[in-house]
């Protein structure tokens, strides 16, 4: 016959087993959070491609398409800084980053300028900046460690995207560039900004306006996010 002590012991074991397994499950099920930032929107059109279509339309279409392509991925949660044609200023975008705290921010733009011959995609990743010795001494937290992590993660993602976009637009990549990204200025978040092609190059413009190419770009970026 079971006495009270034995029952308590068995209950204890059951409870700890339950805690152990559920803890395990939540660790395995931790989702990566991705924030996609379709640049411009609403009053801010960005570069005009023709009288009906501007940069803001193309960035939104590609962003929505990426979200749709990743909807069934259980280990990913995808957010957008805007999901319609509305004005979102820089502070709003930064507020989204602070609120959502994504594992990765992907900004989408269309390039322009440098004459008609400039073409191809371009990838930018943020410069998180070296701290001065004085700052390092003053910082009691792990800021410089976090900066390093963000820098490495951004570069790692930029390389993955470069590979997938190169497969799509051979010999068209203009490479990776480290630059100050206004949207991540002062924030610690792994980020890549994709300039999808040049609106000022006739061939690129035709591609950017084609729904097929927009889908292909979205697929290349969705694939990159999955392997990140
Ligand atoms: Zn832009």
mmCIF file of C-alpha atoms and ligand atoms in Angstrom:
data_model
loop_
_atom_site.group_PDB
_atom_site.id
_atom_site.type_symbol
_atom_site.label_atom_id
_atom_site.label_comp_id
_atom_site.label_asym_id
_atom_site.label_seq_id
_atom_site.Cartn_x
_atom_site.Cartn_y
_atom_site.Cartn_z
ATOM 1 C CA UNK A 1 0.000 0.000 0.000
ATOM 2 C CA UNK A 2 1.173 3.504 -0.759
ATOM 3 C CA UNK A 3 1.739 5.795 2.180
ATOM 4 C CA UNK A 4 1.568 9.569 2.031
ATOM 5 C CA UNK A 5 5.365 9.928 1.680
ATOM 6 C CA UNK A 6 5.504 7.658 -1.345
ATOM 7 C CA UNK A 7 2.619 9.466 -3.023
ATOM 8 C CA UNK A 8 4.348 12.814 -2.462
ATOM 9 C CA UNK A 9 7.597 11.433 -3.859
ATOM 10 C CA UNK A 10 5.880 10.116 -7.000
ATOM 11 C CA UNK A 11 4.038 13.412 -7.448
ATOM 12 C CA UNK A 12 7.329 15.266 -7.066
ATOM 13 C CA UNK A 13 8.983 13.170 -9.752
ATOM 14 C CA UNK A 14 6.031 13.665 -12.094
ATOM 15 C CA UNK A 15 6.054 17.426 -11.594
ATOM 16 C CA UNK A 16 9.796 17.733 -12.203
ATOM 17 C CA UNK A 17 9.515 15.552 -15.314
ATOM 18 C CA UNK A 18 6.774 17.852 -16.584
ATOM 19 C CA UNK A 19 8.832 20.988 -15.924
ATOM 20 C CA UNK A 20 11.890 19.412 -17.519
ATOM 21 C CA UNK A 21 10.122 18.377 -20.732
ATOM 22 C CA UNK A 22 8.172 21.609 -21.156
ATOM 23 C CA UNK A 23 11.380 23.612 -20.617
ATOM 24 C CA UNK A 24 12.990 21.517 -23.302
ATOM 25 C CA UNK A 25 10.132 22.095 -25.726
ATOM 26 C CA UNK A 26 10.150 25.855 -25.326
ATOM 27 C CA UNK A 27 13.906 25.959 -25.951
ATOM 28 C CA UNK A 28 13.505 23.914 -29.122
ATOM 29 C CA UNK A 29 10.533 26.001 -30.210
ATOM 30 C CA UNK A 30 12.169 29.398 -29.802
ATOM 31 C CA UNK A 31 11.260 31.381 -32.873
ATOM 32 C CA UNK A 32 13.619 33.660 -34.741
ATOM 33 C CA UNK A 33 12.068 37.054 -35.133
ATOM 34 C CA UNK A 34 12.536 38.772 -38.476
ATOM 35 C CA UNK A 35 11.558 42.376 -39.141
ATOM 36 C CA UNK A 36 11.232 43.367 -42.779
ATOM 37 C CA UNK A 37 11.342 47.063 -43.510
ATOM 38 C CA UNK A 38 9.877 48.083 -46.880
ATOM 39 C CA UNK A 39 11.443 51.532 -47.257
ATOM 40 C CA UNK A 40 9.371 54.654 -47.965
ATOM 41 C CA UNK A 41 5.550 54.533 -48.247
ATOM 42 C CA UNK A 42 2.592 56.909 -48.324
ATOM 43 C CA UNK A 43 3.726 60.466 -49.019
ATOM 44 C CA UNK A 44 7.316 59.273 -49.314
ATOM 45 C CA UNK A 45 7.513 57.656 -52.732
ATOM 46 C CA UNK A 46 11.231 57.037 -53.023
ATOM 47 C CA UNK A 47 12.564 56.758 -56.558
ATOM 48 C CA UNK A 48 9.952 56.918 -59.295
ATOM 49 C CA UNK A 49 10.167 54.112 -61.881
ATOM 50 C CA UNK A 50 7.306 55.353 -64.054
ATOM 51 C CA UNK A 51 4.203 57.450 -63.607
ATOM 52 C CA UNK A 52 2.382 54.720 -61.688
ATOM 53 C CA UNK A 53 5.087 52.852 -59.828
ATOM 54 C CA UNK A 54 7.594 54.126 -57.265
ATOM 55 C CA UNK A 55 10.188 52.550 -55.006
ATOM 56 C CA UNK A 56 7.616 52.414 -52.166
ATOM 57 C CA UNK A 57 5.382 50.068 -54.220
ATOM 58 C CA UNK A 58 8.149 47.634 -55.115
ATOM 59 C CA UNK A 59 9.583 47.449 -51.586
ATOM 60 C CA UNK A 60 6.091 46.729 -50.219
ATOM 61 C CA UNK A 61 5.295 44.045 -52.808
ATOM 62 C CA UNK A 62 8.563 42.222 -52.145
ATOM 63 C CA UNK A 63 8.144 42.516 -48.356
ATOM 64 C CA UNK A 64 4.587 41.132 -48.438
ATOM 65 C CA UNK A 65 5.717 38.336 -50.695
ATOM 66 C CA UNK A 66 8.581 37.380 -48.330
ATOM 67 C CA UNK A 67 6.141 37.312 -45.417
ATOM 68 C CA UNK A 68 3.793 35.065 -47.374
ATOM 69 C CA UNK A 69 6.627 32.743 -48.425
ATOM 70 C CA UNK A 70 7.708 32.332 -44.791
ATOM 71 C CA UNK A 71 4.219 32.047 -43.285
ATOM 72 C CA UNK A 72 4.472 28.269 -42.861
ATOM 73 C CA UNK A 73 7.914 28.294 -41.231
ATOM 74 C CA UNK A 74 7.266 27.314 -37.619
ATOM 75 C CA UNK A 75 10.593 28.577 -36.325
ATOM 76 C CA UNK A 76 10.225 32.054 -37.832
ATOM 77 C CA UNK A 77 8.031 34.977 -36.927
ATOM 78 C CA UNK A 78 7.958 37.713 -39.550
ATOM 79 C CA UNK A 79 6.928 41.307 -38.864
ATOM 80 C CA UNK A 80 6.799 44.283 -41.242
ATOM 81 C CA UNK A 81 7.412 47.954 -40.442
ATOM 82 C CA UNK A 82 4.438 48.655 -42.751
ATOM 83 C CA UNK A 83 2.025 46.346 -44.574
ATOM 84 C CA UNK A 84 0.243 48.986 -46.624
ATOM 85 C CA UNK A 85 0.970 52.177 -48.531
ATOM 86 C CA UNK A 86 1.320 54.501 -45.560
ATOM 87 C CA UNK A 87 3.876 57.036 -44.393
ATOM 88 C CA UNK A 88 6.190 55.607 -41.748
ATOM 89 C CA UNK A 89 8.897 57.966 -40.589
ATOM 90 C CA UNK A 90 12.329 56.974 -39.362
ATOM 91 C CA UNK A 91 11.369 57.253 -35.678
ATOM 92 C CA UNK A 92 8.385 54.925 -36.188
ATOM 93 C CA UNK A 93 10.642 52.385 -37.868
ATOM 94 C CA UNK A 94 13.125 52.628 -35.016
ATOM 95 C CA UNK A 95 10.301 52.248 -32.499
ATOM 96 C CA UNK A 96 9.278 49.016 -34.254
ATOM 97 C CA UNK A 97 12.824 47.717 -33.905
ATOM 98 C CA UNK A 98 12.897 48.610 -30.201
ATOM 99 C CA UNK A 99 9.514 47.019 -29.579
ATOM 100 C CA UNK A 100 9.906 43.859 -31.653
ATOM 101 C CA UNK A 101 13.622 43.312 -30.879
ATOM 102 C CA UNK A 102 14.189 41.263 -34.039
ATOM 103 C CA UNK A 103 16.998 38.758 -34.520
ATOM 104 C CA UNK A 104 17.380 40.329 -37.955
ATOM 105 C CA UNK A 105 16.242 43.497 -39.697
ATOM 106 C CA UNK A 106 15.984 43.425 -43.468
ATOM 107 C CA UNK A 107 15.484 46.806 -45.159
ATOM 108 C CA UNK A 108 14.412 46.936 -48.793
ATOM 109 C CA UNK A 109 15.230 49.769 -51.229
ATOM 110 C CA UNK A 110 15.565 50.489 -54.945
ATOM 111 C CA UNK A 111 18.790 52.137 -56.057
ATOM 112 C CA UNK A 112 19.279 55.061 -58.402
ATOM 113 C CA UNK A 113 21.868 57.419 -59.797
ATOM 114 C CA UNK A 114 25.511 57.036 -60.884
ATOM 115 C CA UNK A 115 24.444 57.279 -64.553
ATOM 116 C CA UNK A 116 22.498 54.880 -66.724
ATOM 117 C CA UNK A 117 25.230 52.243 -66.658
ATOM 118 C CA UNK A 118 25.135 51.582 -62.934
ATOM 119 C CA UNK A 119 23.153 48.380 -62.391
ATOM 120 C CA UNK A 120 22.757 45.374 -60.150
ATOM 121 C CA UNK A 121 21.938 44.792 -56.520
ATOM 122 C CA UNK A 122 23.857 46.188 -53.609
ATOM 123 C CA UNK A 123 23.973 45.096 -49.978
ATOM 124 C CA UNK A 124 24.719 47.323 -47.031
ATOM 125 C CA UNK A 125 25.284 46.303 -43.461
ATOM 126 C CA UNK A 126 25.637 48.667 -40.522
ATOM 127 C CA UNK A 127 28.821 49.855 -38.981
ATOM 128 C CA UNK A 128 28.420 49.419 -35.248
ATOM 129 C CA UNK A 129 31.559 51.381 -34.509
ATOM 130 C CA UNK A 130 34.486 50.673 -32.272
ATOM 131 C CA UNK A 131 34.248 51.984 -28.757
ATOM 132 C CA UNK A 132 37.001 54.214 -27.500
ATOM 133 C CA UNK A 133 39.134 52.876 -24.646
ATOM 134 C CA UNK A 134 37.437 55.406 -22.387
ATOM 135 C CA UNK A 135 33.979 54.148 -23.385
ATOM 136 C CA UNK A 136 35.052 50.554 -22.870
ATOM 137 C CA UNK A 137 36.199 51.363 -19.357
ATOM 138 C CA UNK A 138 32.998 53.243 -18.608
ATOM 139 C CA UNK A 139 30.699 50.539 -19.960
ATOM 140 C CA UNK A 140 29.937 48.045 -17.239
ATOM 141 C CA UNK A 141 27.571 46.143 -19.487
ATOM 142 C CA UNK A 142 28.301 43.903 -22.453
ATOM 143 C CA UNK A 143 27.842 46.571 -25.139
ATOM 144 C CA UNK A 144 31.021 45.840 -27.031
ATOM 145 C CA UNK A 145 30.263 42.125 -27.021
ATOM 146 C CA UNK A 146 26.780 42.880 -28.405
ATOM 147 C CA UNK A 147 28.224 45.187 -31.052
ATOM 148 C CA UNK A 148 30.554 42.422 -32.170
ATOM 149 C CA UNK A 149 27.705 39.955 -32.322
ATOM 150 C CA UNK A 150 25.532 42.338 -34.385
ATOM 151 C CA UNK A 151 28.426 43.064 -36.720
ATOM 152 C CA UNK A 152 29.168 39.385 -37.282
ATOM 153 C CA UNK A 153 25.525 38.409 -37.721
ATOM 154 C CA UNK A 154 24.925 41.258 -40.203
ATOM 155 C CA UNK A 155 27.921 40.298 -42.290
ATOM 156 C CA UNK A 156 26.953 36.621 -42.157
ATOM 157 C CA UNK A 157 23.446 37.429 -43.448
ATOM 158 C CA UNK A 158 24.774 39.826 -46.124
ATOM 159 C CA UNK A 159 26.968 36.994 -47.443
ATOM 160 C CA UNK A 160 24.043 34.543 -47.513
ATOM 161 C CA UNK A 161 21.924 37.073 -49.450
ATOM 162 C CA UNK A 162 24.817 37.804 -51.789
ATOM 163 C CA UNK A 163 25.065 34.107 -52.651
ATOM 164 C CA UNK A 164 21.333 33.732 -53.327
ATOM 165 C CA UNK A 165 21.042 37.005 -55.275
ATOM 166 C CA UNK A 166 24.163 36.174 -57.312
ATOM 167 C CA UNK A 167 22.458 32.966 -58.380
ATOM 168 C CA UNK A 168 19.497 35.050 -59.537
ATOM 169 C CA UNK A 169 21.377 37.947 -61.161
ATOM 170 C CA UNK A 170 24.780 36.566 -62.187
ATOM 171 C CA UNK A 171 27.617 39.110 -62.374
ATOM 172 C CA UNK A 172 25.190 41.785 -61.242
ATOM 173 C CA UNK A 173 26.170 42.091 -57.620
ATOM 174 C CA UNK A 174 27.972 45.263 -56.625
ATOM 175 C CA UNK A 175 29.183 43.655 -53.460
ATOM 176 C CA UNK A 176 28.858 44.200 -49.746
ATOM 177 C CA UNK A 177 29.321 47.596 -48.232
ATOM 178 C CA UNK A 178 29.659 48.629 -44.643
ATOM 179 C CA UNK A 179 27.772 51.854 -44.072
ATOM 180 C CA UNK A 180 25.817 53.834 -41.522
ATOM 181 C CA UNK A 181 22.194 52.792 -41.910
ATOM 182 C CA UNK A 182 19.891 55.561 -40.640
ATOM 183 C CA UNK A 183 17.280 53.014 -39.531
ATOM 184 C CA UNK A 184 19.668 51.212 -37.153
ATOM 185 C CA UNK A 185 21.577 54.287 -35.994
ATOM 186 C CA UNK A 186 22.104 53.978 -32.249
ATOM 187 C CA UNK A 187 20.423 50.541 -32.102
ATOM 188 C CA UNK A 188 22.019 47.160 -31.651
ATOM 189 C CA UNK A 189 20.335 44.885 -34.165
ATOM 190 C CA UNK A 190 21.763 42.627 -36.862
ATOM 191 C CA UNK A 191 20.701 44.246 -40.135
ATOM 192 C CA UNK A 192 21.116 44.174 -43.889
ATOM 193 C CA UNK A 193 19.813 46.746 -46.336
ATOM 194 C CA UNK A 194 19.121 45.423 -49.827
ATOM 195 C CA UNK A 195 19.198 47.809 -52.790
ATOM 196 C CA UNK A 196 17.386 45.530 -55.212
ATOM 197 C CA UNK A 197 18.529 47.161 -58.468
ATOM 198 C CA UNK A 198 18.798 50.521 -60.228
ATOM 199 C CA UNK A 199 15.678 52.396 -61.287
ATOM 200 C CA UNK A 200 17.988 54.553 -63.428
ATOM 201 C CA UNK A 201 19.235 51.592 -65.495
ATOM 202 C CA UNK A 202 16.780 50.606 -68.265
ATOM 203 C CA UNK A 203 17.387 46.862 -67.923
ATOM 204 C CA UNK A 204 17.158 46.871 -64.114
ATOM 205 C CA UNK A 205 14.054 49.030 -64.262
ATOM 206 C CA UNK A 206 12.300 46.552 -66.538
ATOM 207 C CA UNK A 207 13.178 43.726 -64.139
ATOM 208 C CA UNK A 208 12.112 45.641 -61.033
ATOM 209 C CA UNK A 209 8.735 46.379 -62.630
ATOM 210 C CA UNK A 210 8.141 42.729 -63.528
ATOM 211 C CA UNK A 211 6.036 40.793 -61.043
ATOM 212 C CA UNK A 212 8.071 37.695 -61.904
ATOM 213 C CA UNK A 213 11.362 39.297 -60.885
ATOM 214 C CA UNK A 214 9.794 40.757 -57.741
ATOM 215 C CA UNK A 215 8.734 37.229 -56.793
ATOM 216 C CA UNK A 216 12.195 35.861 -57.616
ATOM 217 C CA UNK A 217 13.822 38.495 -55.383
ATOM 218 C CA UNK A 218 11.366 37.676 -52.583
ATOM 219 C CA UNK A 219 12.174 33.960 -52.968
ATOM 220 C CA UNK A 220 15.929 34.622 -52.820
ATOM 221 C CA UNK A 221 15.485 36.713 -49.669
ATOM 222 C CA UNK A 222 13.083 34.226 -48.035
ATOM 223 C CA UNK A 223 15.582 31.455 -48.735
ATOM 224 C CA UNK A 224 18.327 33.585 -47.164
ATOM 225 C CA UNK A 225 16.246 34.179 -44.048
ATOM 226 C CA UNK A 226 15.603 30.438 -43.721
ATOM 227 C CA UNK A 227 19.308 29.634 -43.840
ATOM 228 C CA UNK A 228 20.235 32.500 -41.468
HETATM 229 ZN ZN1 LIG B 1 15.118 54.081 -50.761
#
